[in-house]
Short mmCIF file of N, CA and C in Angstrom, two decimals:
data_model
loop_
_atom_site.label_atom_id
_atom_site.label_comp_id
_atom_site.label_asym_id
_atom_site.label_seq_id
_atom_site.Cartn_x
_atom_site.Cartn_y
_atom_site.Cartn_z
N MET A 61 -64.23 -5.19 -20.91
CA MET A 61 -62.92 -4.79 -21.28
C MET A 61 -62.06 -4.70 -20.02
N LYS A 62 -60.85 -5.24 -20.09
CA LYS A 62 -59.97 -5.23 -18.94
C LYS A 62 -59.24 -3.91 -18.85
N GLU A 63 -59.02 -3.51 -17.60
CA GLU A 63 -58.32 -2.26 -17.33
C GLU A 63 -56.81 -2.48 -17.50
N ALA A 64 -56.09 -1.53 -18.06
CA ALA A 64 -54.65 -1.64 -18.23
C ALA A 64 -53.96 -1.60 -16.87
N SER A 65 -52.92 -2.39 -16.75
CA SER A 65 -52.16 -2.44 -15.50
C SER A 65 -51.39 -1.14 -15.32
N VAL A 66 -51.37 -0.61 -14.10
CA VAL A 66 -50.67 0.63 -13.80
C VAL A 66 -49.57 0.33 -12.80
N ASP A 67 -48.36 0.83 -13.08
CA ASP A 67 -47.22 0.64 -12.16
C ASP A 67 -47.27 1.74 -11.11
N HIS A 68 -47.72 1.38 -9.92
CA HIS A 68 -47.83 2.36 -8.84
C HIS A 68 -46.50 2.56 -8.12
N ALA A 69 -45.48 1.78 -8.44
CA ALA A 69 -44.20 1.89 -7.74
C ALA A 69 -43.20 2.70 -8.55
N ALA A 70 -43.65 3.41 -9.56
CA ALA A 70 -42.74 4.20 -10.38
C ALA A 70 -42.13 5.32 -9.55
N ALA A 71 -41.01 5.83 -10.03
CA ALA A 71 -40.33 6.91 -9.31
C ALA A 71 -41.30 8.06 -9.12
N GLY A 72 -41.33 8.59 -7.92
CA GLY A 72 -42.21 9.71 -7.60
C GLY A 72 -43.56 9.26 -7.09
N ALA A 73 -43.87 7.97 -7.20
CA ALA A 73 -45.15 7.47 -6.69
C ALA A 73 -45.10 7.40 -5.17
N ARG A 74 -46.27 7.26 -4.57
CA ARG A 74 -46.34 7.15 -3.13
C ARG A 74 -46.57 5.69 -2.77
N VAL A 75 -45.85 5.22 -1.77
CA VAL A 75 -46.01 3.87 -1.26
C VAL A 75 -46.22 3.98 0.23
N ASN A 76 -47.32 3.40 0.71
CA ASN A 76 -47.68 3.48 2.13
C ASN A 76 -47.72 4.93 2.60
N GLY A 77 -48.18 5.82 1.77
CA GLY A 77 -48.33 7.22 2.15
C GLY A 77 -47.05 8.04 2.07
N ARG A 78 -45.92 7.41 1.74
CA ARG A 78 -44.65 8.14 1.65
C ARG A 78 -44.16 8.14 0.21
N PRO A 79 -43.48 9.22 -0.19
CA PRO A 79 -42.98 9.25 -1.56
C PRO A 79 -41.86 8.23 -1.75
N ARG A 80 -41.85 7.58 -2.88
CA ARG A 80 -40.78 6.63 -3.21
C ARG A 80 -39.82 7.37 -4.12
N LEU A 81 -38.59 7.59 -3.61
CA LEU A 81 -37.64 8.44 -4.32
C LEU A 81 -36.94 7.77 -5.48
N PHE A 82 -36.54 6.52 -5.32
CA PHE A 82 -35.72 5.89 -6.34
C PHE A 82 -36.42 4.73 -7.04
N GLY A 83 -37.69 4.65 -6.98
CA GLY A 83 -38.39 3.56 -7.65
C GLY A 83 -38.27 2.27 -6.88
N GLY A 84 -38.32 1.15 -7.58
CA GLY A 84 -38.30 -0.17 -6.96
C GLY A 84 -36.92 -0.60 -6.50
N ARG A 85 -36.85 -1.84 -6.06
CA ARG A 85 -35.60 -2.39 -5.53
C ARG A 85 -34.50 -2.42 -6.60
N ARG A 86 -34.86 -2.69 -7.83
CA ARG A 86 -33.85 -2.69 -8.89
C ARG A 86 -33.23 -1.32 -9.06
N ALA A 87 -34.04 -0.29 -9.00
CA ALA A 87 -33.51 1.06 -9.14
C ALA A 87 -32.62 1.40 -7.96
N GLN A 88 -33.01 0.99 -6.76
CA GLN A 88 -32.19 1.25 -5.57
C GLN A 88 -30.86 0.52 -5.69
N LEU A 89 -30.89 -0.72 -6.15
CA LEU A 89 -29.67 -1.48 -6.35
C LEU A 89 -28.78 -0.80 -7.39
N GLY A 90 -29.38 -0.27 -8.43
CA GLY A 90 -28.63 0.46 -9.45
C GLY A 90 -27.94 1.69 -8.88
N VAL A 91 -28.62 2.42 -8.01
CA VAL A 91 -28.03 3.60 -7.37
C VAL A 91 -26.85 3.18 -6.50
N ILE A 92 -27.01 2.11 -5.73
CA ILE A 92 -25.94 1.64 -4.87
C ILE A 92 -24.74 1.18 -5.70
N LEU A 93 -24.98 0.42 -6.75
CA LEU A 93 -23.89 -0.04 -7.61
C LEU A 93 -23.18 1.12 -8.29
N THR A 94 -23.93 2.11 -8.71
CA THR A 94 -23.33 3.29 -9.33
C THR A 94 -22.43 4.01 -8.34
N ALA A 95 -22.90 4.16 -7.11
CA ALA A 95 -22.10 4.82 -6.07
C ALA A 95 -20.81 4.04 -5.80
N LEU A 96 -20.90 2.72 -5.75
CA LEU A 96 -19.71 1.90 -5.54
C LEU A 96 -18.73 2.02 -6.70
N LEU A 97 -19.25 2.06 -7.93
CA LEU A 97 -18.38 2.22 -9.09
C LEU A 97 -17.69 3.57 -9.09
N VAL A 98 -18.40 4.61 -8.69
CA VAL A 98 -17.79 5.94 -8.60
C VAL A 98 -16.68 5.93 -7.55
N LEU A 99 -16.94 5.32 -6.40
CA LEU A 99 -15.93 5.23 -5.34
C LEU A 99 -14.72 4.45 -5.83
N ALA A 100 -14.93 3.33 -6.51
CA ALA A 100 -13.82 2.55 -7.05
C ALA A 100 -13.04 3.37 -8.07
N GLY A 101 -13.73 4.14 -8.88
CA GLY A 101 -13.06 5.00 -9.86
C GLY A 101 -12.19 6.05 -9.19
N VAL A 102 -12.67 6.63 -8.11
CA VAL A 102 -11.88 7.63 -7.38
C VAL A 102 -10.62 6.98 -6.81
N ILE A 103 -10.76 5.78 -6.27
CA ILE A 103 -9.60 5.08 -5.72
C ILE A 103 -8.59 4.76 -6.82
N VAL A 104 -9.05 4.27 -7.95
CA VAL A 104 -8.15 3.98 -9.07
C VAL A 104 -7.51 5.27 -9.57
N LEU A 105 -8.28 6.32 -9.69
CA LEU A 105 -7.74 7.60 -10.14
C LEU A 105 -6.65 8.07 -9.20
N PHE A 106 -6.88 7.96 -7.91
CA PHE A 106 -5.88 8.37 -6.92
C PHE A 106 -4.60 7.58 -7.10
N SER A 107 -4.72 6.27 -7.32
CA SER A 107 -3.52 5.44 -7.45
C SER A 107 -2.79 5.71 -8.77
N LEU A 108 -3.48 6.18 -9.78
CA LEU A 108 -2.85 6.43 -11.08
C LEU A 108 -2.35 7.85 -11.25
N THR A 109 -2.67 8.74 -10.32
CA THR A 109 -2.29 10.13 -10.51
C THR A 109 -1.01 10.48 -9.77
N THR A 110 -0.12 9.53 -9.64
CA THR A 110 1.18 9.83 -9.07
C THR A 110 2.15 10.06 -10.21
N ASP A 111 3.00 11.06 -10.05
CA ASP A 111 3.97 11.31 -11.12
C ASP A 111 5.17 10.38 -10.93
N GLN A 112 6.18 10.53 -11.75
CA GLN A 112 7.30 9.60 -11.72
C GLN A 112 8.13 9.71 -10.45
N ARG A 113 7.96 10.77 -9.69
CA ARG A 113 8.68 10.89 -8.43
C ARG A 113 7.91 10.25 -7.30
N GLY A 114 6.73 9.66 -7.58
CA GLY A 114 5.97 9.02 -6.54
C GLY A 114 5.06 9.97 -5.80
N GLN A 115 4.90 11.19 -6.31
CA GLN A 115 4.07 12.16 -5.63
C GLN A 115 2.64 12.05 -6.10
N GLY A 116 1.72 12.21 -5.20
CA GLY A 116 0.31 12.19 -5.55
C GLY A 116 -0.50 12.97 -4.56
N PHE A 117 -1.28 13.92 -5.02
CA PHE A 117 -2.17 14.71 -4.19
C PHE A 117 -1.46 15.33 -2.99
N GLY A 118 -0.19 15.68 -3.12
CA GLY A 118 0.51 16.36 -2.05
C GLY A 118 0.84 15.47 -0.86
N LEU A 119 0.68 14.16 -0.99
CA LEU A 119 0.97 13.29 0.14
C LEU A 119 2.45 13.04 0.32
N SER A 120 3.21 13.18 -0.73
CA SER A 120 4.64 13.00 -0.57
C SER A 120 5.35 13.96 -1.51
N GLY A 121 6.16 14.78 -0.95
CA GLY A 121 6.89 15.72 -1.76
C GLY A 121 8.37 15.57 -1.52
N GLU A 122 9.16 16.28 -2.30
CA GLU A 122 10.60 16.23 -2.11
C GLU A 122 10.96 16.70 -0.71
N GLY A 123 10.23 17.68 -0.18
CA GLY A 123 10.50 18.16 1.17
C GLY A 123 10.30 17.06 2.19
N ASP A 124 9.22 16.28 2.04
CA ASP A 124 8.97 15.18 2.96
C ASP A 124 10.04 14.10 2.80
N ALA A 125 10.40 13.80 1.59
CA ALA A 125 11.40 12.76 1.33
C ALA A 125 12.76 13.16 1.90
N ALA A 126 13.06 14.45 1.91
CA ALA A 126 14.34 14.92 2.43
C ALA A 126 14.50 14.57 3.91
N ALA A 127 13.40 14.43 4.62
CA ALA A 127 13.46 14.08 6.04
C ALA A 127 14.03 12.68 6.24
N TYR A 128 14.01 11.85 5.20
CA TYR A 128 14.50 10.48 5.30
C TYR A 128 15.91 10.32 4.72
N ALA A 129 16.52 11.40 4.25
CA ALA A 129 17.80 11.32 3.54
C ALA A 129 18.92 10.71 4.37
N SER A 130 18.96 10.99 5.67
CA SER A 130 20.06 10.48 6.50
C SER A 130 19.72 9.13 7.13
N LEU A 131 18.60 8.59 6.79
CA LEU A 131 18.11 7.35 7.40
C LEU A 131 18.72 6.13 6.73
N GLY A 132 19.25 5.22 7.51
CA GLY A 132 19.72 3.94 6.99
C GLY A 132 20.84 4.02 5.98
N THR A 133 21.72 4.99 6.12
CA THR A 133 22.80 5.14 5.15
C THR A 133 23.90 4.11 5.36
N GLN A 134 23.94 3.50 6.54
CA GLN A 134 24.93 2.47 6.82
C GLN A 134 24.41 1.13 6.31
N GLY A 135 25.29 0.34 5.81
CA GLY A 135 24.89 -0.98 5.35
C GLY A 135 25.06 -1.13 3.86
N PRO A 136 24.92 -2.34 3.39
CA PRO A 136 25.12 -2.63 1.98
C PRO A 136 23.95 -2.16 1.12
N THR A 137 24.22 -2.02 -0.17
CA THR A 137 23.14 -1.81 -1.14
C THR A 137 22.90 -3.15 -1.84
N PHE A 138 21.71 -3.31 -2.36
CA PHE A 138 21.35 -4.55 -3.04
C PHE A 138 20.74 -4.23 -4.39
N ASP A 139 20.83 -5.19 -5.32
CA ASP A 139 20.22 -4.99 -6.64
C ASP A 139 18.97 -5.84 -6.83
N SER A 140 18.63 -6.65 -5.82
CA SER A 140 17.42 -7.48 -5.92
C SER A 140 17.03 -7.98 -4.53
N ALA A 141 15.79 -8.43 -4.42
CA ALA A 141 15.33 -9.05 -3.18
C ALA A 141 16.12 -10.34 -2.93
N THR A 142 16.44 -11.05 -4.00
CA THR A 142 17.21 -12.30 -3.87
C THR A 142 18.58 -12.04 -3.26
N SER A 143 19.26 -10.98 -3.69
CA SER A 143 20.58 -10.69 -3.14
C SER A 143 20.49 -10.28 -1.66
N LEU A 144 19.42 -9.60 -1.27
CA LEU A 144 19.23 -9.25 0.14
C LEU A 144 18.97 -10.51 0.96
N VAL A 145 18.13 -11.41 0.47
CA VAL A 145 17.86 -12.68 1.17
C VAL A 145 19.14 -13.50 1.28
N GLN A 146 19.98 -13.48 0.24
CA GLN A 146 21.25 -14.21 0.29
C GLN A 146 22.18 -13.61 1.35
N ALA A 147 22.20 -12.29 1.46
CA ALA A 147 23.03 -11.64 2.49
C ALA A 147 22.55 -12.04 3.89
N LEU A 148 21.25 -12.13 4.08
CA LEU A 148 20.72 -12.60 5.36
C LEU A 148 21.17 -14.04 5.61
N ALA A 149 21.05 -14.90 4.60
CA ALA A 149 21.43 -16.31 4.73
C ALA A 149 22.92 -16.45 5.06
N ASP A 150 23.75 -15.61 4.43
CA ASP A 150 25.19 -15.64 4.69
C ASP A 150 25.50 -15.32 6.15
N ARG A 151 24.58 -14.66 6.81
CA ARG A 151 24.76 -14.28 8.22
C ARG A 151 23.89 -15.14 9.15
N GLY A 152 23.37 -16.24 8.61
CA GLY A 152 22.65 -17.20 9.43
C GLY A 152 21.16 -16.97 9.60
N VAL A 153 20.58 -16.03 8.85
CA VAL A 153 19.15 -15.75 8.94
C VAL A 153 18.47 -16.28 7.68
N THR A 154 17.57 -17.22 7.85
CA THR A 154 16.89 -17.83 6.71
C THR A 154 15.56 -17.15 6.46
N CYS A 155 15.39 -16.68 5.25
CA CYS A 155 14.12 -16.09 4.81
C CYS A 155 13.55 -17.09 3.79
N GLU A 156 12.61 -17.91 4.25
CA GLU A 156 12.12 -19.04 3.46
C GLU A 156 11.02 -18.65 2.48
N GLY A 157 11.01 -19.34 1.35
CA GLY A 157 9.92 -19.22 0.39
C GLY A 157 9.84 -17.88 -0.30
N LEU A 158 10.97 -17.33 -0.70
CA LEU A 158 10.96 -16.02 -1.36
C LEU A 158 10.08 -16.06 -2.60
N GLU A 159 9.10 -15.18 -2.62
CA GLU A 159 8.22 -15.03 -3.78
C GLU A 159 8.38 -13.62 -4.32
N SER A 160 8.54 -13.52 -5.61
CA SER A 160 8.66 -12.22 -6.25
C SER A 160 7.32 -11.50 -6.21
N ARG A 161 7.37 -10.19 -6.05
CA ARG A 161 6.18 -9.34 -6.10
C ARG A 161 6.41 -8.31 -7.20
N PRO A 162 5.36 -7.78 -7.77
CA PRO A 162 5.55 -6.73 -8.77
C PRO A 162 6.24 -5.52 -8.13
N ALA A 163 7.25 -5.04 -8.79
CA ALA A 163 7.97 -3.86 -8.29
C ALA A 163 7.11 -2.63 -8.49
N GLY A 164 7.06 -1.79 -7.48
CA GLY A 164 6.30 -0.55 -7.55
C GLY A 164 7.14 0.58 -8.12
N SER A 165 6.60 1.76 -8.08
CA SER A 165 7.28 2.94 -8.59
C SER A 165 8.60 3.16 -7.85
N GLY A 166 9.68 3.27 -8.60
CA GLY A 166 11.00 3.51 -8.02
C GLY A 166 11.68 2.26 -7.48
N GLU A 167 11.03 1.11 -7.58
CA GLU A 167 11.62 -0.12 -7.06
C GLU A 167 12.32 -0.90 -8.18
N LEU A 168 13.47 -1.48 -7.85
CA LEU A 168 14.13 -2.41 -8.76
C LEU A 168 13.50 -3.79 -8.65
N ASP A 169 13.17 -4.17 -7.41
CA ASP A 169 12.67 -5.51 -7.17
C ASP A 169 11.91 -5.52 -5.84
N ALA A 170 11.04 -6.49 -5.69
CA ALA A 170 10.30 -6.65 -4.44
C ALA A 170 10.00 -8.12 -4.25
N GLY A 171 9.92 -8.55 -2.99
CA GLY A 171 9.63 -9.94 -2.70
C GLY A 171 9.04 -10.11 -1.32
N ARG A 172 8.60 -11.32 -1.07
CA ARG A 172 8.00 -11.67 0.21
C ARG A 172 8.54 -13.04 0.61
N CYS A 173 8.84 -13.19 1.91
CA CYS A 173 9.30 -14.47 2.43
C CYS A 173 8.94 -14.56 3.90
N LYS A 174 9.40 -15.61 4.57
CA LYS A 174 9.12 -15.79 6.00
C LYS A 174 10.43 -15.97 6.75
N ILE A 175 10.55 -15.25 7.86
CA ILE A 175 11.62 -15.48 8.82
C ILE A 175 10.92 -16.00 10.06
N GLY A 176 11.13 -17.27 10.34
CA GLY A 176 10.36 -17.91 11.42
C GLY A 176 8.89 -17.88 11.04
N ALA A 177 8.07 -17.37 11.95
CA ALA A 177 6.62 -17.29 11.69
C ALA A 177 6.22 -15.95 11.09
N ASP A 178 7.17 -15.02 10.97
CA ASP A 178 6.86 -13.67 10.49
C ASP A 178 6.88 -13.57 8.97
N ASP A 179 5.88 -12.88 8.43
CA ASP A 179 5.91 -12.50 7.02
C ASP A 179 6.85 -11.31 6.90
N VAL A 180 7.66 -11.33 5.86
CA VAL A 180 8.63 -10.27 5.63
C VAL A 180 8.45 -9.78 4.20
N VAL A 181 8.38 -8.46 4.03
CA VAL A 181 8.28 -7.86 2.70
C VAL A 181 9.57 -7.09 2.44
N ILE A 182 10.16 -7.34 1.28
CA ILE A 182 11.44 -6.73 0.91
C ILE A 182 11.22 -5.85 -0.31
N ARG A 183 11.72 -4.63 -0.22
CA ARG A 183 11.69 -3.71 -1.35
C ARG A 183 13.11 -3.22 -1.60
N VAL A 184 13.56 -3.34 -2.84
CA VAL A 184 14.86 -2.81 -3.24
C VAL A 184 14.59 -1.70 -4.23
N PHE A 185 15.09 -0.51 -3.92
CA PHE A 185 14.79 0.69 -4.71
C PHE A 185 15.92 1.02 -5.68
N GLN A 186 15.58 1.81 -6.69
CA GLN A 186 16.56 2.23 -7.69
C GLN A 186 17.68 3.06 -7.08
N ASP A 187 17.34 3.86 -6.08
CA ASP A 187 18.31 4.72 -5.43
C ASP A 187 17.75 5.17 -4.08
N PRO A 188 18.58 5.80 -3.25
CA PRO A 188 18.09 6.27 -1.94
C PRO A 188 16.93 7.26 -2.06
N GLY A 189 16.93 8.08 -3.09
CA GLY A 189 15.84 9.04 -3.28
C GLY A 189 14.49 8.35 -3.47
N ALA A 190 14.47 7.26 -4.23
CA ALA A 190 13.22 6.51 -4.43
C ALA A 190 12.76 5.90 -3.12
N ARG A 191 13.70 5.39 -2.34
CA ARG A 191 13.35 4.85 -1.02
C ARG A 191 12.78 5.94 -0.13
N ASN A 192 13.40 7.11 -0.14
CA ASN A 192 12.94 8.23 0.69
C ASN A 192 11.54 8.69 0.30
N ARG A 193 11.28 8.77 -1.01
CA ARG A 193 9.94 9.16 -1.46
C ARG A 193 8.89 8.13 -1.05
N TYR A 194 9.26 6.85 -1.12
CA TYR A 194 8.34 5.80 -0.68
C TYR A 194 8.04 5.95 0.81
N LEU A 195 9.08 6.13 1.62
CA LEU A 195 8.88 6.28 3.07
C LEU A 195 8.02 7.50 3.39
N ALA A 196 8.25 8.60 2.69
CA ALA A 196 7.45 9.81 2.93
C ALA A 196 6.00 9.57 2.54
N SER A 197 5.80 8.91 1.43
CA SER A 197 4.45 8.62 0.94
C SER A 197 3.69 7.73 1.92
N ILE A 198 4.32 6.64 2.33
CA ILE A 198 3.69 5.71 3.27
C ILE A 198 3.47 6.38 4.61
N GLY A 199 4.44 7.16 5.06
CA GLY A 199 4.29 7.87 6.33
C GLY A 199 3.10 8.80 6.33
N ALA A 200 2.91 9.52 5.23
CA ALA A 200 1.77 10.44 5.12
C ALA A 200 0.45 9.68 5.11
N LEU A 201 0.39 8.60 4.34
CA LEU A 201 -0.85 7.81 4.27
C LEU A 201 -1.20 7.19 5.62
N LEU A 202 -0.22 6.60 6.28
CA LEU A 202 -0.48 5.99 7.59
C LEU A 202 -0.86 7.05 8.61
N GLY A 203 -0.20 8.20 8.54
CA GLY A 203 -0.53 9.29 9.46
C GLY A 203 -1.96 9.78 9.28
N GLU A 204 -2.37 9.95 8.03
CA GLU A 204 -3.74 10.40 7.76
C GLU A 204 -4.77 9.36 8.20
N ALA A 205 -4.40 8.09 8.09
CA ALA A 205 -5.32 7.02 8.48
C ALA A 205 -5.28 6.75 9.98
N GLY A 206 -4.28 7.31 10.66
CA GLY A 206 -4.15 7.06 12.09
C GLY A 206 -3.72 5.64 12.40
N VAL A 207 -2.92 5.06 11.50
CA VAL A 207 -2.49 3.67 11.64
C VAL A 207 -0.99 3.64 11.88
N GLU A 208 -0.55 2.77 12.77
CA GLU A 208 0.88 2.61 13.01
C GLU A 208 1.49 1.69 11.96
N SER A 209 2.73 1.95 11.66
CA SER A 209 3.46 1.12 10.69
C SER A 209 3.95 -0.15 11.36
N VAL A 210 4.22 -1.15 10.55
CA VAL A 210 4.86 -2.37 11.04
C VAL A 210 6.34 -2.06 11.25
N PRO A 211 7.04 -2.87 12.05
CA PRO A 211 8.48 -2.66 12.22
C PRO A 211 9.20 -2.82 10.87
N ARG A 212 10.15 -1.92 10.62
CA ARG A 212 10.88 -1.93 9.35
C ARG A 212 12.35 -1.67 9.60
N VAL A 213 13.16 -2.10 8.65
CA VAL A 213 14.58 -1.80 8.65
C VAL A 213 14.89 -1.17 7.30
N ALA A 214 15.52 0.02 7.33
CA ALA A 214 15.84 0.74 6.10
C ALA A 214 17.34 0.75 5.90
N GLY A 215 17.76 0.36 4.69
CA GLY A 215 19.15 0.46 4.28
C GLY A 215 19.27 1.52 3.21
N PRO A 216 20.45 1.69 2.65
CA PRO A 216 20.66 2.76 1.66
C PRO A 216 19.65 2.75 0.51
N ASN A 217 19.35 1.57 -0.04
CA ASN A 217 18.39 1.50 -1.15
C ASN A 217 17.37 0.39 -0.95
N TRP A 218 17.11 0.01 0.28
CA TRP A 218 16.20 -1.10 0.55
C TRP A 218 15.39 -0.85 1.81
N LEU A 219 14.31 -1.63 1.91
CA LEU A 219 13.43 -1.56 3.07
C LEU A 219 12.89 -2.96 3.31
N VAL A 220 13.00 -3.42 4.55
CA VAL A 220 12.46 -4.72 4.95
C VAL A 220 11.40 -4.47 6.01
N SER A 221 10.19 -4.95 5.77
CA SER A 221 9.08 -4.81 6.72
C SER A 221 8.81 -6.19 7.31
N ALA A 222 8.59 -6.23 8.64
CA ALA A 222 8.36 -7.50 9.33
C ALA A 222 7.12 -7.40 10.21
N ASP A 223 6.65 -8.55 10.67
CA ASP A 223 5.49 -8.57 11.56
C ASP A 223 5.83 -8.12 12.98
N THR A 224 7.05 -8.42 13.43
CA THR A 224 7.40 -8.14 14.82
C THR A 224 8.69 -7.35 14.94
N ASP A 225 8.84 -6.68 16.08
CA ASP A 225 10.08 -5.96 16.37
C ASP A 225 11.26 -6.91 16.41
N ALA A 226 11.06 -8.12 16.95
CA ALA A 226 12.15 -9.08 17.08
C ALA A 226 12.72 -9.46 15.71
N THR A 227 11.87 -9.67 14.73
CA THR A 227 12.35 -10.03 13.40
C THR A 227 13.03 -8.84 12.74
N ALA A 228 12.48 -7.66 12.89
CA ALA A 228 13.13 -6.46 12.33
C ALA A 228 14.51 -6.28 12.98
N GLN A 229 14.60 -6.49 14.27
CA GLN A 229 15.89 -6.38 14.97
C GLN A 229 16.88 -7.42 14.46
N LEU A 230 16.41 -8.64 14.19
CA LEU A 230 17.26 -9.70 13.65
C LEU A 230 17.82 -9.29 12.28
N VAL A 231 16.97 -8.70 11.44
CA VAL A 231 17.42 -8.23 10.12
C VAL A 231 18.47 -7.15 10.30
N GLN A 232 18.21 -6.19 11.18
CA GLN A 232 19.17 -5.11 11.40
C GLN A 232 20.50 -5.65 11.93
N ASP A 233 20.44 -6.56 12.88
CA ASP A 233 21.67 -7.14 13.42
C ASP A 233 22.46 -7.88 12.35
N SER A 234 21.78 -8.40 11.34
CA SER A 234 22.43 -9.19 10.30
C SER A 234 23.02 -8.36 9.17
N ILE A 235 22.26 -7.38 8.67
CA ILE A 235 22.73 -6.64 7.49
C ILE A 235 22.77 -5.13 7.69
N ALA A 236 22.70 -4.68 8.93
CA ALA A 236 22.76 -3.25 9.28
C ALA A 236 21.46 -2.56 8.88
N GLY A 237 21.55 -1.32 8.50
CA GLY A 237 20.35 -0.54 8.26
C GLY A 237 19.87 0.10 9.54
N GLU A 238 18.75 0.79 9.45
CA GLU A 238 18.20 1.50 10.61
C GLU A 238 16.81 0.98 10.92
N LEU A 239 16.58 0.68 12.19
CA LEU A 239 15.30 0.16 12.65
C LEU A 239 14.29 1.29 12.73
N LEU A 240 13.13 1.08 12.11
CA LEU A 240 12.05 2.07 12.14
C LEU A 240 10.85 1.43 12.81
N ARG A 241 10.19 2.20 13.65
CA ARG A 241 8.97 1.68 14.29
C ARG A 241 7.85 2.64 14.08
#
């Protein structure tokens, strides 16, 4: 009579004299995948738990946004990324290949284009308050991460981010706003 096969690698079994905590490789892979899914869930939860003012987990509040209230008040307002790109073109600055991007919270429109070799991201907000909340939120996140922001130009209801100081300066010289570094 043949002896029944015994799984010696079951959870709690000893392998090479040491206890095996999570069973075989499949079980270990399952634990790793579960941990990654939990981490992804936390990230998604964080991104979805912002209220309509753009606040989330205390990273941006009205008090923080108030610090940006006097920023970039000079200059035109725009109703779309296209109208901002047209204003640049009217002043001799070409932003090529404008592509629409999904508008975020408080944004009317968003787009991406190139000025020279620089990638440029354009955000047009519903009002100055939405722009201020966005700046406070991004400032808090970058500060916590210890990362510097890219050069930006802020207008009354818009924000242009560029790869270099020179391109941000060109945008400011063309349509006003305030240079942020």
